[in-house]
């Protein structure tokens, strides 16, 4: 009985995380309202949820605002790049559906564009988690996002499914949209942590081999 009411047991620790995620969702929504700031807000969200997977999270407000200010410039650039790429693919998809072309050519073009849209979506999933975890240039973040997305396809598709499921819930319970998006980030952070841990191990191994070659 004493264990049940111990604030440090796994149940209460998990409930604390969920409570934090609830407030994170509200902060993410408020900081995303200008739209152009959504990249920085999403990076801040992931920085906190990824720390939650390691039980290293701090105070929600302080951690979120600090991460928002720190990553604002890079996150905004990346967000605008993703918006532009998404808009381009959306325009291509619209054109493919509207322009009069033979049926066979339309099917092939539509298939190619849909494949590119899927690759885009899977790559975009990694951009802000990577930015929240690593200090890398914009080009490198985009490159690593693509490599990790394609190199860990089962994880990428799983995370995409998680967002789709929470997106459907948000569609039917619109008022909880920010919370569902934060929950999606929280759940997917455990998958990203698995991918990133492999990256750290490979990087550490490469650095050790490089040191050994000079010794």
Coordinates of N, CA, C and O in Angstrom, one line a residue, residues 7 28 34 36 55 100 111-112 125 140 159 162 175-176 210:
X7 N 5.2 8.6 -4.5 CA 5.2 9.5 -5.7 C 6.3 9.1 -6.7 O 6.3 9.6 -7.8
X28 N 2.4 24.3 -26.8 CA 2.7 24.1 -28.3 C 1.7 24.8 -29.1 O 2.1 25.5 -30.1
X34 N 1.0 31.9 -34.4 CA 1.5 32.8 -35.5 C 1.8 32.0 -36.7 O 2.2 32.5 -37.8
X36 N 4.2 30.8 -38.3 CA 5.6 30.8 -38.7 C 6.5 30.3 -37.5 O 7.6 29.9 -37.7
X55 N 13.9 10.3 -18.5 CA 13.5 10.8 -17.1 C 14.4 11.9 -16.7 O 14.9 12.1 -15.6
X100 N -5.5 17.8 -68.2 CA -6.0 16.7 -69.1 C -4.8 16.0 -69.7 O -4.1 16.6 -70.6
X111 N 1.4 8.2 -59.2 CA 2.1 7.3 -58.3 C 3.5 7.9 -57.9 O 3.9 7.7 -56.7
X112 N 4.2 8.6 -58.8 CA 5.5 9.2 -58.5 C 5.3 10.3 -57.4 O 6.0 10.3 -56.5
X125 N 9.1 14.1 -40.4 CA 8.9 13.6 -39.0 C 10.2 13.7 -38.2 O 10.1 13.9 -36.9
X140 N 22.6 19.7 -42.9 CA 22.9 18.4 -42.3 C 21.7 17.8 -41.6 O 21.5 16.5 -41.7
X159 N 5.8 5.7 -36.6 CA 5.5 7.1 -36.1 C 4.5 7.8 -36.9 O 3.6 8.5 -36.4
X162 N 1.2 6.6 -35.8 CA 0.8 7.2 -34.5 C 0.2 8.6 -34.7 O -0.8 8.9 -34.1
X175 N -11.5 19.9 -29.7 CA -11.0 20.7 -28.6 C -9.7 20.2 -27.9 O -9.0 20.9 -27.3
X176 N -9.5 18.9 -28.1 CA -8.3 18.3 -27.5 C -7.1 18.1 -28.5 O -6.2 17.4 -28.3
X210 N 38.7 6.6 -35.1 CA 39.6 7.7 -35.6 C 40.7 8.0 -34.6 O 41.8 8.2 -35.0

